[in-house]
């Protein structure tokens, strides 16, 4: 009599399930690797903002506090935060997206599982991480190097940083539509950088500007987010100004998202 045979109950191990978070994380790691290989982008993203902050500190040291409306140390921290966001998130990401488009990387990524939103989010992760790290360095080093107080409202500061990063990432995607090459990215991003630097409250509060100039400056894309950043550092904002800032940021966010969805190009012009 033959022995009974036993059936194996072992089943093949299922493969790892792909989710939006895992796909975004994988794209972010790949983008970070590519960023490390590009010395120019790495310098813009990591070194230049910190160098500019030291320059700001030197240039604002002798400026009258009455002219700034706040202390030079606070102006340096607020302006430095805005400068980091513009350089790292906006300018560096614009250059990076153009490079990936011209190398057909974005076109190839669209043939996989990742959606368009996941691809752009993954591409923005390295710039976001670097910007947040540098803002953290500013926050910690502000009291030691500049003798400034800690942020009065950290919750508003974090909210402003998140809003600014999301908005500037969208604006970077929109700017690529008029940027043909990586070399021309420095020119196409310059107008928003200059306008935001002088009009979005990075260094001079809107209250210190003439009435008409202040009203126009409040309409700029980054003005709303920077109002939250300023309120986070100083704790001086009122509910009315924060509501106006939130409406400005939401409006620009919706407009930017619509423009990026409509005009963003995934492959080079031929």
mmCIF file of C-alpha atoms in Angstrom:
data_model
loop_
_atom_site.group_PDB
_atom_site.id
_atom_site.type_symbol
_atom_site.label_atom_id
_atom_site.label_comp_id
_atom_site.label_asym_id
_atom_site.label_seq_id
_atom_site.Cartn_x
_atom_site.Cartn_y
_atom_site.Cartn_z
ATOM 1 C CA UNK A 1 0.000 0.000 0.000
ATOM 2 C CA UNK A 2 1.520 3.244 -1.085
ATOM 3 C CA UNK A 3 1.992 6.072 1.354
ATOM 4 C CA UNK A 4 -0.426 8.950 0.919
ATOM 5 C CA UNK A 5 0.984 11.941 -0.787
ATOM 6 C CA UNK A 6 0.763 15.339 0.860
ATOM 7 C CA UNK A 7 0.041 18.441 -1.075
ATOM 8 C CA UNK A 8 2.172 21.471 -0.429
ATOM 9 C CA UNK A 9 0.265 24.369 0.961
ATOM 10 C CA UNK A 10 3.018 26.852 0.051
ATOM 11 C CA UNK A 11 1.821 29.649 -2.157
ATOM 12 C CA UNK A 12 3.994 32.051 -4.109
ATOM 13 C CA UNK A 13 4.817 35.207 -2.253
ATOM 14 C CA UNK A 14 2.942 38.079 -3.707
ATOM 15 C CA UNK A 15 5.022 40.930 -5.101
ATOM 16 C CA UNK A 16 5.204 44.255 -3.346
ATOM 17 C CA UNK A 17 2.163 46.343 -4.141
ATOM 18 C CA UNK A 18 2.881 49.643 -5.800
ATOM 19 C CA UNK A 19 1.159 52.604 -4.184
ATOM 20 C CA UNK A 20 1.239 56.344 -4.927
ATOM 21 C CA UNK A 21 3.505 56.929 -1.917
ATOM 22 C CA UNK A 22 6.016 54.263 -2.934
ATOM 23 C CA UNK A 23 6.069 55.533 -6.508
ATOM 24 C CA UNK A 24 6.584 59.140 -5.393
ATOM 25 C CA UNK A 25 9.344 58.057 -2.986
ATOM 26 C CA UNK A 26 11.091 56.083 -5.735
ATOM 27 C CA UNK A 27 10.909 59.025 -8.117
ATOM 28 C CA UNK A 28 12.221 61.330 -5.401
ATOM 29 C CA UNK A 29 15.215 59.059 -4.716
ATOM 30 C CA UNK A 30 16.025 58.876 -8.413
ATOM 31 C CA UNK A 31 15.755 62.661 -8.751
ATOM 32 C CA UNK A 32 17.994 63.170 -5.721
ATOM 33 C CA UNK A 33 20.620 60.898 -7.306
ATOM 34 C CA UNK A 34 20.493 62.878 -10.543
ATOM 35 C CA UNK A 35 20.709 66.148 -8.613
ATOM 36 C CA UNK A 36 23.871 64.937 -6.897
ATOM 37 C CA UNK A 37 25.470 64.335 -10.280
ATOM 38 C CA UNK A 38 24.705 67.848 -11.551
ATOM 39 C CA UNK A 39 27.177 70.166 -9.841
ATOM 40 C CA UNK A 40 25.553 73.372 -11.056
ATOM 41 C CA UNK A 41 22.072 72.460 -9.793
ATOM 42 C CA UNK A 42 23.522 71.086 -6.560
ATOM 43 C CA UNK A 43 25.387 74.339 -5.934
ATOM 44 C CA UNK A 44 22.266 76.437 -6.623
ATOM 45 C CA UNK A 45 20.153 74.204 -4.408
ATOM 46 C CA UNK A 46 22.533 73.721 -1.488
ATOM 47 C CA UNK A 47 25.250 76.381 -1.311
ATOM 48 C CA UNK A 48 24.073 79.569 -2.991
ATOM 49 C CA UNK A 49 21.123 80.315 -0.640
ATOM 50 C CA UNK A 50 23.351 80.137 2.426
ATOM 51 C CA UNK A 51 25.924 82.378 0.772
ATOM 52 C CA UNK A 52 23.231 84.891 -0.110
ATOM 53 C CA UNK A 53 21.999 84.921 3.497
ATOM 54 C CA UNK A 54 25.451 85.945 4.723
ATOM 55 C CA UNK A 55 25.467 88.681 2.083
ATOM 56 C CA UNK A 56 22.033 89.819 3.251
ATOM 57 C CA UNK A 57 23.250 89.960 6.822
ATOM 58 C CA UNK A 58 26.146 92.190 5.831
ATOM 59 C CA UNK A 59 24.024 94.488 3.638
ATOM 60 C CA UNK A 60 21.225 94.922 6.201
ATOM 61 C CA UNK A 61 23.527 95.453 9.183
ATOM 62 C CA UNK A 62 23.809 99.189 8.623
ATOM 63 C CA UNK A 63 20.223 99.808 7.485
ATOM 64 C CA UNK A 64 18.095 101.879 9.847
ATOM 65 C CA UNK A 65 15.512 99.793 11.707
ATOM 66 C CA UNK A 66 12.882 102.459 11.056
ATOM 67 C CA UNK A 67 13.355 101.958 7.319
ATOM 68 C CA UNK A 68 12.859 98.190 7.527
ATOM 69 C CA UNK A 69 10.087 98.339 10.071
ATOM 70 C CA UNK A 70 11.713 95.399 11.877
ATOM 71 C CA UNK A 71 15.169 94.603 13.236
ATOM 72 C CA UNK A 72 17.925 93.755 10.718
ATOM 73 C CA UNK A 73 18.227 90.274 12.217
ATOM 74 C CA UNK A 74 14.532 89.535 11.723
ATOM 75 C CA UNK A 75 14.660 90.997 8.208
ATOM 76 C CA UNK A 76 17.605 88.723 7.404
ATOM 77 C CA UNK A 77 15.763 85.627 8.640
ATOM 78 C CA UNK A 78 12.518 86.426 6.827
ATOM 79 C CA UNK A 79 14.298 87.500 3.651
ATOM 80 C CA UNK A 80 16.635 84.517 3.885
ATOM 81 C CA UNK A 81 13.681 82.149 4.144
ATOM 82 C CA UNK A 82 12.088 83.643 1.049
ATOM 83 C CA UNK A 83 15.384 83.577 -0.814
ATOM 84 C CA UNK A 84 15.890 79.900 -0.023
ATOM 85 C CA UNK A 85 12.404 79.085 -1.282
ATOM 86 C CA UNK A 86 12.851 81.023 -4.516
ATOM 87 C CA UNK A 87 16.322 79.698 -5.306
ATOM 88 C CA UNK A 88 15.903 76.081 -4.257
ATOM 89 C CA UNK A 89 12.283 75.317 -5.023
ATOM 90 C CA UNK A 90 11.506 77.650 -7.918
ATOM 91 C CA UNK A 91 14.711 78.250 -9.846
ATOM 92 C CA UNK A 92 16.413 74.913 -9.216
ATOM 93 C CA UNK A 93 13.260 72.877 -9.879
ATOM 94 C CA UNK A 94 12.573 74.755 -13.118
ATOM 95 C CA UNK A 95 16.054 73.906 -14.359
ATOM 96 C CA UNK A 96 15.686 70.289 -13.248
ATOM 97 C CA UNK A 97 12.324 69.784 -14.976
ATOM 98 C CA UNK A 98 13.630 71.302 -18.201
ATOM 99 C CA UNK A 99 16.658 69.000 -18.101
ATOM 100 C CA UNK A 100 14.482 65.904 -17.557
ATOM 101 C CA UNK A 101 12.160 66.991 -20.366
ATOM 102 C CA UNK A 102 14.968 67.554 -22.853
ATOM 103 C CA UNK A 103 16.527 64.185 -21.932
ATOM 104 C CA UNK A 104 13.121 62.492 -22.528
ATOM 105 C CA UNK A 105 13.071 61.276 -18.928
ATOM 106 C CA UNK A 106 9.610 62.720 -18.285
ATOM 107 C CA UNK A 107 8.251 61.148 -21.459
ATOM 108 C CA UNK A 108 9.531 57.714 -20.453
ATOM 109 C CA UNK A 109 8.154 58.042 -16.936
ATOM 110 C CA UNK A 110 4.658 58.584 -18.304
ATOM 111 C CA UNK A 111 4.710 55.082 -19.809
ATOM 112 C CA UNK A 112 4.867 53.535 -16.319
ATOM 113 C CA UNK A 113 2.411 53.292 -13.459
ATOM 114 C CA UNK A 114 3.028 56.767 -12.057
ATOM 115 C CA UNK A 115 0.459 59.445 -12.821
ATOM 116 C CA UNK A 116 1.387 62.915 -14.021
ATOM 117 C CA UNK A 117 0.861 64.367 -10.549
ATOM 118 C CA UNK A 118 3.054 61.667 -8.979
ATOM 119 C CA UNK A 119 5.857 62.320 -11.460
ATOM 120 C CA UNK A 120 5.882 66.057 -10.748
ATOM 121 C CA UNK A 121 5.596 65.507 -7.000
ATOM 122 C CA UNK A 122 8.501 63.060 -7.027
ATOM 123 C CA UNK A 123 10.591 65.503 -9.054
ATOM 124 C CA UNK A 124 9.936 68.218 -6.470
ATOM 125 C CA UNK A 125 10.830 66.109 -3.420
ATOM 126 C CA UNK A 126 14.626 66.754 -3.388
ATOM 127 C CA UNK A 127 14.193 70.522 -3.727
ATOM 128 C CA UNK A 128 11.535 70.442 -1.011
ATOM 129 C CA UNK A 129 13.778 68.487 1.353
ATOM 130 C CA UNK A 130 16.754 70.797 0.772
ATOM 131 C CA UNK A 131 14.630 73.920 1.242
ATOM 132 C CA UNK A 132 13.119 72.641 4.493
ATOM 133 C CA UNK A 133 16.553 71.629 5.780
ATOM 134 C CA UNK A 134 17.978 75.072 5.066
ATOM 135 C CA UNK A 135 14.980 76.784 6.673
ATOM 136 C CA UNK A 136 15.552 74.610 9.732
ATOM 137 C CA UNK A 137 19.202 75.724 9.789
ATOM 138 C CA UNK A 138 18.017 79.332 9.597
ATOM 139 C CA UNK A 139 15.624 78.782 12.479
ATOM 140 C CA UNK A 140 18.249 77.164 14.703
ATOM 141 C CA UNK A 141 21.088 79.478 13.711
ATOM 142 C CA UNK A 142 19.044 82.664 13.914
ATOM 143 C CA UNK A 143 19.395 82.983 17.663
ATOM 144 C CA UNK A 144 23.080 82.051 17.752
ATOM 145 C CA UNK A 145 24.435 83.963 14.742
ATOM 146 C CA UNK A 146 22.008 86.869 14.499
ATOM 147 C CA UNK A 147 20.830 87.167 18.070
ATOM 148 C CA UNK A 148 17.194 86.919 17.008
ATOM 149 C CA UNK A 149 14.333 85.370 18.911
ATOM 150 C CA UNK A 150 12.820 81.998 18.006
ATOM 151 C CA UNK A 151 9.717 82.042 15.775
ATOM 152 C CA UNK A 152 6.799 83.494 17.722
ATOM 153 C CA UNK A 153 4.242 81.324 15.894
ATOM 154 C CA UNK A 154 5.873 78.139 14.560
ATOM 155 C CA UNK A 155 2.495 76.892 13.314
ATOM 156 C CA UNK A 156 2.086 79.885 10.998
ATOM 157 C CA UNK A 157 5.703 79.583 9.869
ATOM 158 C CA UNK A 158 5.251 75.927 8.899
ATOM 159 C CA UNK A 159 1.969 76.719 7.150
ATOM 160 C CA UNK A 160 3.635 79.484 5.160
ATOM 161 C CA UNK A 161 6.551 77.234 4.170
ATOM 162 C CA UNK A 162 4.265 74.448 2.983
ATOM 163 C CA UNK A 163 2.087 76.855 1.002
ATOM 164 C CA UNK A 164 5.106 78.578 -0.571
ATOM 165 C CA UNK A 165 6.747 75.283 -1.564
ATOM 166 C CA UNK A 166 3.576 73.945 -3.179
ATOM 167 C CA UNK A 167 2.955 77.203 -5.040
ATOM 168 C CA UNK A 168 6.550 77.649 -6.215
ATOM 169 C CA UNK A 169 6.719 74.028 -7.401
ATOM 170 C CA UNK A 170 3.643 74.671 -9.529
ATOM 171 C CA UNK A 171 5.105 77.935 -10.825
ATOM 172 C CA UNK A 172 8.310 76.082 -11.723
ATOM 173 C CA UNK A 173 6.277 73.645 -13.818
ATOM 174 C CA UNK A 174 4.518 76.544 -15.542
ATOM 175 C CA UNK A 175 7.804 78.364 -16.204
ATOM 176 C CA UNK A 176 9.168 75.343 -18.075
ATOM 177 C CA UNK A 177 6.606 76.035 -20.807
ATOM 178 C CA UNK A 178 8.597 79.114 -21.846
ATOM 179 C CA UNK A 179 12.025 77.621 -21.094
ATOM 180 C CA UNK A 180 13.564 75.795 -24.029
ATOM 181 C CA UNK A 181 16.939 74.879 -22.533
ATOM 182 C CA UNK A 182 18.540 74.479 -19.126
ATOM 183 C CA UNK A 183 20.830 77.407 -19.914
ATOM 184 C CA UNK A 184 17.857 79.735 -20.482
ATOM 185 C CA UNK A 185 16.200 78.766 -17.178
ATOM 186 C CA UNK A 186 18.208 81.449 -15.386
ATOM 187 C CA UNK A 187 16.599 84.096 -17.590
ATOM 188 C CA UNK A 188 13.023 82.821 -17.563
ATOM 189 C CA UNK A 189 12.962 82.494 -13.768
ATOM 190 C CA UNK A 190 14.596 85.870 -13.135
ATOM 191 C CA UNK A 191 11.453 88.076 -13.461
ATOM 192 C CA UNK A 192 9.500 86.253 -10.739
ATOM 193 C CA UNK A 193 12.599 86.112 -8.532
ATOM 194 C CA UNK A 194 13.163 89.876 -8.750
ATOM 195 C CA UNK A 195 9.507 90.837 -8.427
ATOM 196 C CA UNK A 196 9.031 88.552 -5.433
ATOM 197 C CA UNK A 197 12.257 89.708 -3.770
ATOM 198 C CA UNK A 198 11.240 93.370 -3.869
ATOM 199 C CA UNK A 199 7.446 93.150 -3.653
ATOM 200 C CA UNK A 200 6.406 90.061 -1.699
ATOM 201 C CA UNK A 201 7.566 91.214 1.714
ATOM 202 C CA UNK A 202 10.833 89.282 1.853
ATOM 203 C CA UNK A 203 12.749 92.228 3.306
ATOM 204 C CA UNK A 204 10.401 95.212 3.555
ATOM 205 C CA UNK A 205 6.883 94.856 4.992
ATOM 206 C CA UNK A 206 4.029 95.945 2.753
ATOM 207 C CA UNK A 207 3.100 98.531 5.387
ATOM 208 C CA UNK A 208 6.369 100.339 4.692
ATOM 209 C CA UNK A 209 5.557 100.777 0.980
ATOM 210 C CA UNK A 210 3.505 103.574 -0.579
ATOM 211 C CA UNK A 211 -0.211 102.784 -0.617
ATOM 212 C CA UNK A 212 -0.521 102.001 -4.332
ATOM 213 C CA UNK A 213 2.681 99.962 -4.388
ATOM 214 C CA UNK A 214 1.563 98.022 -1.316
ATOM 215 C CA UNK A 215 -1.826 97.219 -2.873
ATOM 216 C CA UNK A 216 -0.157 95.933 -6.044
ATOM 217 C CA UNK A 217 2.463 93.988 -4.105
ATOM 218 C CA UNK A 218 -0.236 92.135 -2.173
ATOM 219 C CA UNK A 219 -1.401 90.627 -5.483
ATOM 220 C CA UNK A 220 1.954 88.961 -6.247
ATOM 221 C CA UNK A 221 2.039 85.139 -6.145
ATOM 222 C CA UNK A 222 4.342 84.771 -3.143
ATOM 223 C CA UNK A 223 2.935 87.643 -1.056
ATOM 224 C CA UNK A 224 0.320 85.524 0.700
ATOM 225 C CA UNK A 225 2.679 82.742 1.738
ATOM 226 C CA UNK A 226 5.320 85.234 2.864
ATOM 227 C CA UNK A 227 2.732 86.948 5.060
ATOM 228 C CA UNK A 228 2.377 83.674 6.949
ATOM 229 C CA UNK A 229 6.169 83.321 7.136
ATOM 230 C CA UNK A 230 6.499 86.867 8.498
ATOM 231 C CA UNK A 231 3.697 86.246 11.002
ATOM 232 C CA UNK A 232 5.384 83.024 12.049
ATOM 233 C CA UNK A 233 8.657 84.778 12.801
ATOM 234 C CA UNK A 234 7.262 87.935 14.385
ATOM 235 C CA UNK A 235 3.801 86.926 15.616
ATOM 236 C CA UNK A 236 2.400 90.325 14.584
ATOM 237 C CA UNK A 237 -0.192 89.431 11.936
ATOM 238 C CA UNK A 238 -3.909 90.013 12.437
ATOM 239 C CA UNK A 239 -6.754 87.730 11.402
ATOM 240 C CA UNK A 240 -7.750 90.042 8.543
ATOM 241 C CA UNK A 241 -4.290 90.110 6.964
ATOM 242 C CA UNK A 242 -3.939 86.334 7.315
ATOM 243 C CA UNK A 243 -7.325 85.796 5.651
ATOM 244 C CA UNK A 244 -6.282 88.021 2.749
ATOM 245 C CA UNK A 245 -2.989 86.139 2.510
ATOM 246 C CA UNK A 246 -4.768 82.781 2.501
ATOM 247 C CA UNK A 247 -7.157 83.896 -0.261
ATOM 248 C CA UNK A 248 -4.216 85.163 -2.319
ATOM 249 C CA UNK A 249 -2.350 81.868 -1.935
ATOM 250 C CA UNK A 250 -5.377 79.714 -2.744
ATOM 251 C CA UNK A 251 -6.231 81.809 -5.811
ATOM 252 C CA UNK A 252 -2.687 81.628 -7.168
ATOM 253 C CA UNK A 253 -2.538 77.917 -6.354
ATOM 254 C CA UNK A 254 -5.691 77.176 -8.345
ATOM 255 C CA UNK A 255 -4.523 79.317 -11.274
ATOM 256 C CA UNK A 256 -1.068 77.745 -11.248
ATOM 257 C CA UNK A 257 -2.455 74.205 -11.098
ATOM 258 C CA UNK A 258 -4.764 74.909 -14.036
ATOM 259 C CA UNK A 259 -1.941 76.460 -16.085
ATOM 260 C CA UNK A 260 0.450 73.580 -15.365
ATOM 261 C CA UNK A 261 -2.177 71.001 -16.280
ATOM 262 C CA UNK A 262 -2.985 72.779 -19.530
ATOM 263 C CA UNK A 263 0.428 73.862 -20.812
ATOM 264 C CA UNK A 264 3.123 71.731 -19.185
ATOM 265 C CA UNK A 265 5.124 69.895 -21.879
ATOM 266 C CA UNK A 266 6.391 66.363 -21.275
ATOM 267 C CA UNK A 267 8.731 66.214 -24.254
ATOM 268 C CA UNK A 268 10.924 68.673 -26.171
ATOM 269 C CA UNK A 269 9.595 70.875 -28.950
ATOM 270 C CA UNK A 270 10.642 69.579 -32.334
#
